Short mmCIF file of C-alpha atoms and ligand atoms in Angstrom, two decimals:
data_model
loop_
_atom_site.label_atom_id
_atom_site.label_comp_id
_atom_site.label_asym_id
_atom_site.label_seq_id
_atom_site.Cartn_x
_atom_site.Cartn_y
_atom_site.Cartn_z
CA MET A 255 23.39 -11.16 3.95
CA CYS A 256 22.86 -14.92 3.57
CA ALA A 257 19.85 -16.84 2.35
CA LEU A 258 17.57 -17.42 5.34
CA GLU A 259 15.58 -20.57 5.98
CA ILE A 260 12.00 -19.53 6.83
CA LYS A 261 10.61 -23.08 6.90
CA LYS A 262 12.44 -26.34 6.45
CA ASP A 263 14.06 -26.19 3.00
CA ILE A 264 12.23 -22.97 2.10
CA TYR A 265 14.52 -19.94 1.94
CA TRP A 266 14.26 -16.17 1.67
CA VAL A 267 16.66 -15.25 -1.15
CA GLY A 268 15.60 -11.63 -1.60
CA ALA A 269 17.37 -8.30 -1.26
CA VAL A 270 17.14 -5.34 1.09
CA ASP A 271 17.04 -1.93 -0.58
CA TRP A 272 18.01 0.38 2.28
CA ASN A 273 18.30 3.54 0.20
CA VAL A 274 15.29 3.66 -2.11
CA ARG A 275 13.27 6.75 -1.23
CA ASN A 276 10.73 6.86 -4.06
CA PHE A 277 8.56 4.16 -5.55
CA HIS A 278 6.14 3.93 -8.46
CA GLY A 279 7.62 6.95 -10.22
CA HIS A 280 7.69 9.16 -7.12
CA THR A 281 4.05 8.49 -6.16
CA TYR A 282 5.20 6.77 -2.96
CA THR A 283 7.99 7.93 -0.65
CA THR A 284 9.80 5.07 1.05
CA LYS A 285 11.56 6.70 3.98
CA ARG A 286 12.38 3.30 5.47
CA GLY A 287 13.52 1.74 2.18
CA THR A 288 12.09 -1.61 1.10
CA THR A 289 12.91 -5.23 0.43
CA TYR A 290 12.30 -7.38 -2.64
CA ASN A 291 11.48 -10.83 -1.30
CA ALA A 292 12.06 -13.91 -3.40
CA TYR A 293 11.84 -17.46 -2.05
CA LEU A 294 13.46 -20.76 -3.00
CA VAL A 295 11.69 -24.03 -2.26
CA LYS A 296 14.12 -26.96 -2.24
CA ASP A 297 12.35 -30.27 -2.74
CA GLU A 298 12.78 -33.13 -5.21
CA LYS A 299 12.10 -30.32 -7.66
CA ILE A 300 13.31 -26.79 -6.99
CA ALA A 301 11.09 -23.75 -7.39
CA LEU A 302 12.01 -20.08 -7.20
CA ILE A 303 9.06 -17.90 -6.23
CA ASP A 304 9.45 -14.43 -7.79
CA THR A 305 12.73 -12.60 -8.32
CA VAL A 306 13.91 -9.10 -7.34
CA HIS A 307 14.41 -5.59 -8.69
CA PRO A 308 16.96 -5.76 -11.56
CA ALA A 309 19.49 -3.70 -9.56
CA PHE A 310 19.69 -6.59 -7.07
CA THR A 311 20.02 -9.47 -9.54
CA GLY A 312 23.56 -10.24 -8.35
CA GLU A 313 22.44 -10.53 -4.72
CA LEU A 314 19.63 -12.90 -5.67
CA ILE A 315 21.93 -15.11 -7.70
CA GLU A 316 24.54 -15.21 -4.92
CA LYS A 317 21.95 -16.28 -2.35
CA ILE A 318 20.58 -19.02 -4.62
CA LYS A 319 24.13 -20.27 -5.24
CA GLN A 320 24.54 -20.74 -1.47
CA LEU A 321 21.73 -23.31 -1.72
CA THR A 322 22.00 -24.90 -5.15
CA PRO A 323 23.60 -24.38 -8.56
CA LEU A 324 21.19 -22.25 -10.57
CA GLU A 325 20.87 -24.81 -13.34
CA ASN A 326 19.06 -27.04 -10.82
CA ILE A 327 16.07 -24.71 -10.68
CA ASP A 328 13.07 -26.46 -12.26
CA TYR A 329 10.40 -23.77 -11.93
CA ILE A 330 10.21 -20.02 -11.58
CA ILE A 331 6.83 -18.91 -10.30
CA THR A 332 5.96 -15.37 -11.29
CA ASN A 333 3.21 -14.07 -9.05
CA HIS A 334 3.46 -10.55 -10.47
CA VAL A 335 5.04 -8.95 -13.53
CA GLU A 336 5.94 -5.55 -12.04
CA VAL A 337 9.65 -4.91 -12.47
CA ASP A 338 10.53 -4.94 -8.76
CA HIS A 339 9.65 -8.67 -8.76
CA SER A 340 10.34 -9.84 -12.30
CA GLY A 341 13.30 -7.59 -13.10
CA ALA A 342 15.94 -10.24 -12.41
CA LEU A 343 14.08 -12.93 -14.35
CA PRO A 344 15.90 -12.55 -17.71
CA GLU A 345 19.35 -12.85 -16.08
CA VAL A 346 18.30 -15.75 -13.82
CA LEU A 347 16.86 -17.61 -16.80
CA LYS A 348 20.19 -17.33 -18.60
CA LEU A 349 21.63 -19.42 -15.76
CA CYS A 350 18.79 -21.97 -15.67
CA PRO A 351 17.58 -22.07 -19.28
CA MET A 352 15.69 -25.33 -18.72
CA ALA A 353 13.49 -23.83 -15.99
CA LYS A 354 9.79 -23.49 -16.71
CA VAL A 355 8.18 -20.14 -15.92
CA LEU A 356 4.74 -20.39 -14.29
CA GLY A 357 2.11 -17.69 -14.07
CA THR A 358 -1.33 -16.68 -15.25
CA LYS A 359 -2.21 -16.12 -18.90
CA LYS A 360 -1.97 -12.38 -18.36
CA CYS A 361 1.40 -12.90 -16.70
CA LYS A 362 2.78 -14.40 -19.90
CA GLU A 363 1.50 -11.44 -21.92
CA GLY A 364 2.89 -8.98 -19.38
CA LEU A 365 6.29 -10.65 -19.19
CA TYR A 366 6.55 -10.70 -22.96
CA LYS A 367 5.74 -6.99 -23.22
CA HIS A 368 8.43 -6.25 -20.64
CA TYR A 369 11.30 -8.51 -21.73
CA TYR A 370 10.40 -10.03 -25.12
CA GLY A 371 11.91 -13.36 -23.99
CA ASN A 372 11.05 -16.62 -25.66
CA TRP A 373 10.76 -18.64 -22.46
CA ASP A 374 9.18 -21.99 -21.61
CA PHE A 375 5.97 -20.74 -20.01
CA GLN A 376 3.22 -22.74 -18.33
CA PHE A 377 -0.16 -21.15 -17.60
CA VAL A 378 -1.68 -21.75 -14.20
CA LYS A 379 -5.07 -20.81 -12.81
CA THR A 380 -6.86 -20.93 -9.47
CA GLY A 381 -6.75 -24.44 -8.01
CA ASP A 382 -3.89 -25.72 -10.17
CA GLU A 383 -1.17 -27.60 -8.32
CA LEU A 384 2.55 -28.01 -8.84
CA ASN A 385 3.98 -31.13 -7.22
CA LEU A 386 7.55 -30.62 -6.04
CA GLY A 387 7.91 -33.99 -4.27
CA LYS A 388 7.20 -33.70 -0.57
CA ARG A 389 5.37 -30.44 -1.10
CA VAL A 390 2.76 -29.07 -3.43
CA LEU A 391 2.32 -25.47 -4.47
CA THR A 392 -1.19 -24.34 -5.35
CA PHE A 393 -2.19 -21.16 -7.14
CA LEU A 394 -4.87 -18.57 -6.56
CA GLU A 395 -5.42 -15.87 -9.14
CA ALA A 396 -5.72 -12.41 -7.61
CA PRO A 397 -6.48 -10.14 -10.57
CA MET A 398 -6.10 -6.41 -9.84
CA LEU A 399 -4.40 -7.03 -6.52
CA HIS A 400 -2.85 -5.02 -7.81
CA TRP A 401 -2.16 -5.84 -11.48
CA PRO A 402 -4.30 -7.95 -13.83
CA GLU A 403 -1.91 -10.92 -13.69
CA SER A 404 -1.36 -10.89 -9.90
CA MET A 405 -1.46 -14.31 -8.28
CA PHE A 406 -0.93 -15.90 -4.86
CA THR A 407 1.00 -19.14 -4.33
CA TYR A 408 0.20 -21.39 -1.37
CA CYS A 409 2.02 -24.35 0.16
CA PRO A 410 -0.51 -26.45 2.10
CA GLN A 411 2.09 -28.69 3.77
CA GLU A 412 3.66 -25.63 5.42
CA GLU A 413 0.42 -23.59 5.60
CA LEU A 414 2.45 -20.85 3.95
CA LEU A 415 1.08 -18.17 1.62
CA PHE A 416 3.18 -16.20 -0.87
CA PRO A 417 0.81 -13.35 -1.79
CA ASN A 418 3.42 -11.15 -3.51
CA ASP A 419 2.55 -7.46 -2.97
CA ALA A 420 -0.47 -8.10 -0.73
CA PHE A 421 0.28 -7.75 3.01
CA GLY A 422 3.65 -6.15 2.22
CA GLN A 423 5.35 -3.09 3.61
CA HIS A 424 8.10 -0.83 2.31
CA TYR A 425 10.32 -1.47 5.29
CA ALA A 426 14.04 -2.29 4.98
CA THR A 427 15.32 -4.27 7.96
CA SER A 428 17.98 -6.77 8.89
CA GLU A 429 15.20 -8.74 10.61
CA ARG A 430 12.87 -10.86 8.50
CA PHE A 431 9.96 -11.70 10.81
CA ASP A 432 7.10 -9.79 12.40
CA ASP A 433 8.01 -10.75 15.98
CA GLU A 434 11.49 -9.28 15.56
CA VAL A 435 10.53 -5.69 14.77
CA ASP A 436 8.73 -2.77 16.37
CA GLN A 437 4.99 -3.49 16.04
CA PHE A 438 3.93 0.14 15.69
CA VAL A 439 6.37 0.78 12.85
CA LEU A 440 5.42 -2.48 11.14
CA MET A 441 1.69 -1.77 11.19
CA ASP A 442 2.25 1.86 10.26
CA GLU A 443 4.24 0.82 7.18
CA ALA A 444 1.61 -1.81 6.32
CA ALA A 445 -1.12 0.87 6.57
CA LYS A 446 0.88 3.27 4.43
CA TYR A 447 1.31 0.54 1.83
CA TYR A 448 -2.40 -0.26 1.84
CA GLY A 449 -3.46 3.39 1.71
CA ASN A 450 -1.17 4.40 -1.11
CA ILE A 451 -1.44 1.28 -3.28
CA LEU A 452 -4.39 -0.95 -2.45
CA TRP A 453 -7.04 1.43 -1.10
CA PRO A 454 -8.83 1.94 -4.45
CA LEU A 455 -8.99 -1.85 -4.83
CA SER A 456 -10.70 -2.40 -1.48
CA ALA A 457 -13.79 -4.13 -2.90
CA MET A 458 -11.53 -6.72 -4.52
CA VAL A 459 -9.43 -7.07 -1.37
CA LEU A 460 -12.55 -7.89 0.63
CA LYS A 461 -13.72 -10.37 -1.99
CA LYS A 462 -10.34 -12.11 -1.99
CA ILE A 463 -10.24 -12.31 1.82
CA GLU A 464 -13.73 -13.84 1.80
CA GLU A 465 -12.71 -16.28 -0.94
CA VAL A 466 -9.65 -17.39 1.04
CA GLN A 467 -11.72 -17.74 4.22
CA LYS A 468 -14.28 -19.88 2.37
CA MET A 469 -11.49 -22.14 1.14
CA ASN A 470 -10.81 -22.79 4.80
CA ILE A 471 -7.08 -23.02 4.29
CA ALA A 472 -4.81 -22.87 7.30
CA LEU A 473 -2.34 -19.99 7.45
CA ARG A 474 0.70 -20.27 9.66
CA MET A 475 2.89 -17.88 7.71
CA ILE A 476 2.42 -15.12 5.12
CA ALA A 477 5.53 -14.31 3.12
CA PRO A 478 4.91 -11.17 1.02
CA SER A 479 7.20 -9.71 -1.60
CA HIS A 480 8.04 -6.57 0.41
CA GLY A 481 9.14 -6.18 3.99
CA ILE A 482 8.54 -8.42 6.95
CA ILE A 483 7.27 -12.02 6.91
CA TRP A 484 4.22 -12.64 9.10
CA ARG A 485 4.96 -15.77 11.14
CA SER A 486 3.67 -14.89 14.61
CA PHE A 487 0.69 -12.72 13.80
CA PRO A 488 -0.59 -13.65 10.31
CA THR A 489 -4.18 -12.98 11.39
CA LYS A 490 -3.23 -9.47 12.56
CA ILE A 491 -2.48 -8.27 9.03
CA ILE A 492 -5.55 -10.02 7.58
CA GLU A 493 -7.78 -8.32 10.16
CA ALA A 494 -6.12 -4.97 9.43
CA TYR A 495 -6.67 -5.45 5.66
CA SER A 496 -10.29 -6.35 6.30
CA SER A 497 -10.80 -3.16 8.36
CA TRP A 498 -9.05 -0.91 5.80
CA ALA A 499 -10.93 -2.52 2.93
CA LYS A 500 -14.25 -1.90 4.70
CA ASN A 501 -13.20 1.75 5.04
CA GLU A 502 -13.57 1.58 8.80
CA THR A 503 -12.42 4.80 10.43
CA LYS A 504 -11.12 6.08 13.74
CA ASN A 505 -11.99 9.01 15.92
CA LYS A 506 -9.79 11.48 14.08
CA VAL A 507 -9.67 14.21 11.47
CA ALA A 508 -7.06 15.01 8.83
CA ILE A 509 -6.73 18.72 8.05
CA VAL A 510 -4.88 19.25 4.78
CA TYR A 511 -4.36 22.68 3.24
CA GLU A 512 -2.10 24.95 1.25
CA THR A 513 -1.62 28.60 2.11
CA MET A 514 -0.09 31.48 0.14
CA TRP A 515 0.57 34.15 2.79
CA GLY A 516 -0.50 32.30 5.92
CA ALA A 517 -4.18 33.32 6.17
CA THR A 518 -5.51 29.90 5.18
CA GLY A 519 -2.97 28.38 7.57
CA LYS A 520 -4.35 30.58 10.36
CA MET A 521 -7.86 29.42 9.51
CA ALA A 522 -6.67 25.80 9.60
CA ARG A 523 -5.28 26.18 13.10
CA MET A 524 -8.47 27.80 14.41
CA ILE A 525 -10.61 25.07 12.85
CA ALA A 526 -8.27 22.51 14.44
CA GLU A 527 -8.82 24.12 17.86
CA GLY A 528 -12.58 23.81 17.46
CA ILE A 529 -12.31 20.11 16.56
CA ILE A 530 -9.87 19.34 19.37
CA ASP A 531 -12.05 21.14 21.93
CA SER A 532 -14.93 18.95 20.75
CA GLY A 533 -12.98 15.89 21.81
CA LEU A 534 -11.71 14.59 18.46
CA ASN A 535 -8.08 14.00 17.49
CA ILE A 536 -6.61 15.80 14.52
CA LYS A 537 -3.50 15.77 12.36
CA LEU A 538 -2.74 18.99 10.52
CA PHE A 539 -0.73 19.10 7.32
CA ASP A 540 0.41 22.04 5.23
CA ILE A 541 0.69 19.96 2.08
CA THR A 542 3.56 22.10 0.76
CA PHE A 543 5.82 20.79 3.51
CA SER A 544 4.24 17.40 4.10
CA ASP A 545 5.07 13.98 2.74
CA ARG A 546 2.05 13.02 0.63
CA THR A 547 2.52 9.31 1.35
CA GLU A 548 2.36 9.96 5.09
CA VAL A 549 -0.71 12.19 4.70
CA ILE A 550 -2.54 9.44 2.82
CA ARG A 551 -1.61 6.95 5.52
CA GLU A 552 -3.26 9.31 8.04
CA MET A 553 -6.33 9.71 5.86
CA LEU A 554 -6.73 5.94 5.49
CA ASP A 555 -8.40 5.65 8.88
CA SER A 556 -9.54 9.23 9.54
CA LYS A 557 -13.28 9.79 9.48
CA GLY A 558 -13.16 13.52 8.73
CA TYR A 559 -11.27 15.46 6.09
CA VAL A 560 -10.90 19.26 6.33
CA ILE A 561 -9.50 20.61 3.08
CA GLY A 562 -8.38 24.18 2.46
CA SER A 563 -6.58 26.43 0.01
CA SER A 564 -5.94 30.07 -0.68
CA THR A 565 -7.39 31.27 -3.97
CA HIS A 566 -4.98 31.86 -6.83
CA ASP A 567 -6.19 32.69 -10.35
CA ASN A 568 -9.75 31.75 -9.29
CA ASP A 569 -8.57 28.27 -8.36
CA MET A 570 -6.92 26.35 -5.55
CA LEU A 571 -3.13 26.32 -5.25
CA THR A 572 -1.29 23.74 -7.30
CA THR A 573 0.20 21.47 -4.62
CA ILE A 574 -3.15 20.83 -2.96
CA ALA A 575 -4.68 20.39 -6.43
CA GLY A 576 -2.19 17.59 -7.21
CA PHE A 577 -2.77 16.03 -3.82
CA LEU A 578 -6.56 16.00 -4.24
CA GLN A 579 -6.21 14.45 -7.66
CA PHE A 580 -4.21 11.62 -6.05
CA LEU A 581 -6.73 11.28 -3.21
CA LYS A 582 -9.61 11.06 -5.70
CA GLY A 583 -7.93 8.10 -7.38
CA LEU A 584 -7.74 6.27 -4.04
CA LYS A 585 -11.57 6.31 -3.82
CA PRO A 586 -12.05 6.78 -0.08
CA LYS A 587 -15.50 5.84 1.18
CA ASN A 588 -17.52 6.53 4.32
CA ARG A 589 -15.92 9.97 5.04
CA LEU A 590 -17.22 13.42 5.76
CA ALA A 591 -15.43 16.55 4.57
CA CYS A 592 -15.58 20.31 4.87
CA VAL A 593 -13.80 23.00 2.87
CA PHE A 594 -12.27 26.36 3.75
CA GLY A 595 -9.89 29.02 2.46
CA SER A 596 -8.87 32.65 2.28
CA TYR A 597 -9.21 34.80 -0.85
CA GLY A 598 -8.27 38.34 -1.90
CA TRP A 599 -10.89 39.80 -4.26
CA ALA A 600 -12.58 37.12 -6.35
CA GLY A 601 -12.70 33.63 -4.80
CA GLY A 602 -12.66 30.29 -6.59
CA ALA A 603 -10.55 27.85 -4.55
CA ILE A 604 -13.43 26.62 -2.43
CA GLN A 605 -15.65 25.86 -5.42
CA GLU A 606 -12.84 23.98 -7.16
CA ILE A 607 -12.06 21.93 -4.03
CA GLU A 608 -15.75 21.12 -3.57
CA LYS A 609 -15.87 19.87 -7.16
CA VAL A 610 -12.98 17.43 -6.65
CA ILE A 611 -14.24 16.27 -3.25
CA LYS A 612 -17.65 15.48 -4.75
CA GLU A 613 -16.04 13.72 -7.71
CA ALA A 614 -14.14 11.61 -5.18
CA GLY A 615 -17.47 10.52 -3.72
CA ILE A 616 -16.87 12.22 -0.38
CA GLU A 617 -19.80 13.93 1.31
CA ILE A 618 -19.35 17.62 2.16
CA SER A 619 -21.18 18.00 5.45
CA LEU A 620 -21.12 21.80 5.98
CA PRO A 621 -21.36 24.91 3.80
CA SER A 622 -17.76 25.89 3.03
CA LEU A 623 -16.06 28.70 4.93
CA SER A 624 -14.20 31.52 3.23
CA VAL A 625 -12.52 34.62 4.63
CA GLN A 626 -11.24 37.65 2.74
CA TYR A 627 -7.53 38.25 3.25
CA ILE A 628 -6.53 37.61 6.87
CA PRO A 629 -9.13 36.48 9.41
CA ASN A 630 -9.89 39.11 12.06
CA GLU A 631 -10.92 38.19 15.59
CA GLN A 632 -14.54 37.64 14.68
CA GLU A 633 -13.66 35.57 11.63
CA SER A 634 -11.21 33.53 13.70
CA VAL A 635 -14.06 32.69 16.06
CA ARG A 636 -16.10 31.65 13.00
CA CYS A 637 -13.29 29.28 12.04
CA TYR A 638 -13.25 27.85 15.56
CA GLU A 639 -17.02 27.37 15.45
CA PHE A 640 -16.71 25.81 11.99
CA GLY A 641 -14.38 23.23 13.54
CA LYS A 642 -16.89 22.59 16.33
CA ASP A 643 -19.75 22.21 13.84
CA PHE A 644 -17.74 19.74 11.81
CA ALA A 645 -16.90 17.71 14.92
CA LYS A 646 -20.63 17.65 15.76
CA LYS A 647 -21.43 16.32 12.26
CA LEU A 648 -18.80 13.61 12.62
CA LYS A 649 -20.11 12.57 16.01
CA SER A 650 -23.71 12.43 14.81
CA ASP A 651 -22.90 10.52 11.64
CA GLY A 652 -24.52 7.09 11.61
CA ASN A 653 -21.23 5.22 11.55
CA GLU A 654 -19.67 4.68 14.93
CA LEU A 655 -16.22 6.17 15.35
CA THR A 656 -13.71 3.94 17.05
CA GLN A 657 -10.59 4.82 19.00
FE1 FEO B 2070 6.01 -4.67 -5.56
FE2 FEO B 2070 3.41 -4.33 -7.69
O1 FEO B 2070 5.21 -4.50 -7.21
#
């Protein structure tokens, strides 16, 4: 794949990782692979914006060579230290040893603790400018979006934002632009990315969006460090981020459970029937067989969570326990939940689930429902009614549900 000009004399020089299936130490499944986007700005001075995962160093170097000898690079802007964007930096710098590395103060510390290189580093902060000749690059610190050193780079002449991880998607494609790909898949991958990575940072996301809006800068193109470049619909992804960051929800319920011998699964299906018959949409996941990343994507805009587990050793089962621990860290807000499960002799799962749900700051809107062993006909009806009661709570909650 060749370098691709995205604006006059500004090139995508990244790499497509078709086969990666796990990210962040297996916390994120990437069924559609990903890309590591780096960009080269050719002006009187030449700037490389970010690099790629170390496994793709050769591809990055080859693409840059199509445009200029590497020793001509004057600046390497490091928006983010994480290895998927800085991993090729040590090798690239061997080929352009005179290049200056630019980033925030925390970026320098982070780079040093990753690579221990003695590089020519220049600190930049919000509002600083780098004059390349015909174009200027300006910098906007974005701490904790999603690392302390994270930064955005903006080119006012092209109205082009390089926000690194923000607005990205783990989506490997031969196409590079938003108008060239399936819109549903694109937004679904963007939502999955937000839900699994940025959701706990929503307050900061909102603040940053407001800050950018107050700056009144024009945005014609957003070129993130993963996935597709937004050239036709840059406002679409900003609006989506704003909605996710406000924890706005849709008219749907995520039912997530783990079952030992099928009784809790039977309860889940009866509860689902009650919710569906009340006019709400559901998605049902036995977490043992479900992709956690996909489940979180579904929970990102679901108003209601129904969580269940069989009891084992006076506790919930271990897969749902791990899942709830992950969910707690994502800090969902503005949700209602209910809890259910089957037990044999002494219970315990329900109480343990309630504890985690409360710790996550999610309101439990009904007394939990438990059934001994396998639900009989009467208990199945109770499950169905439980689903109906939960749907009623969701509908009467102060926050409007949207389609
Ligand atoms: Fe894509 Fe935070 O690295």
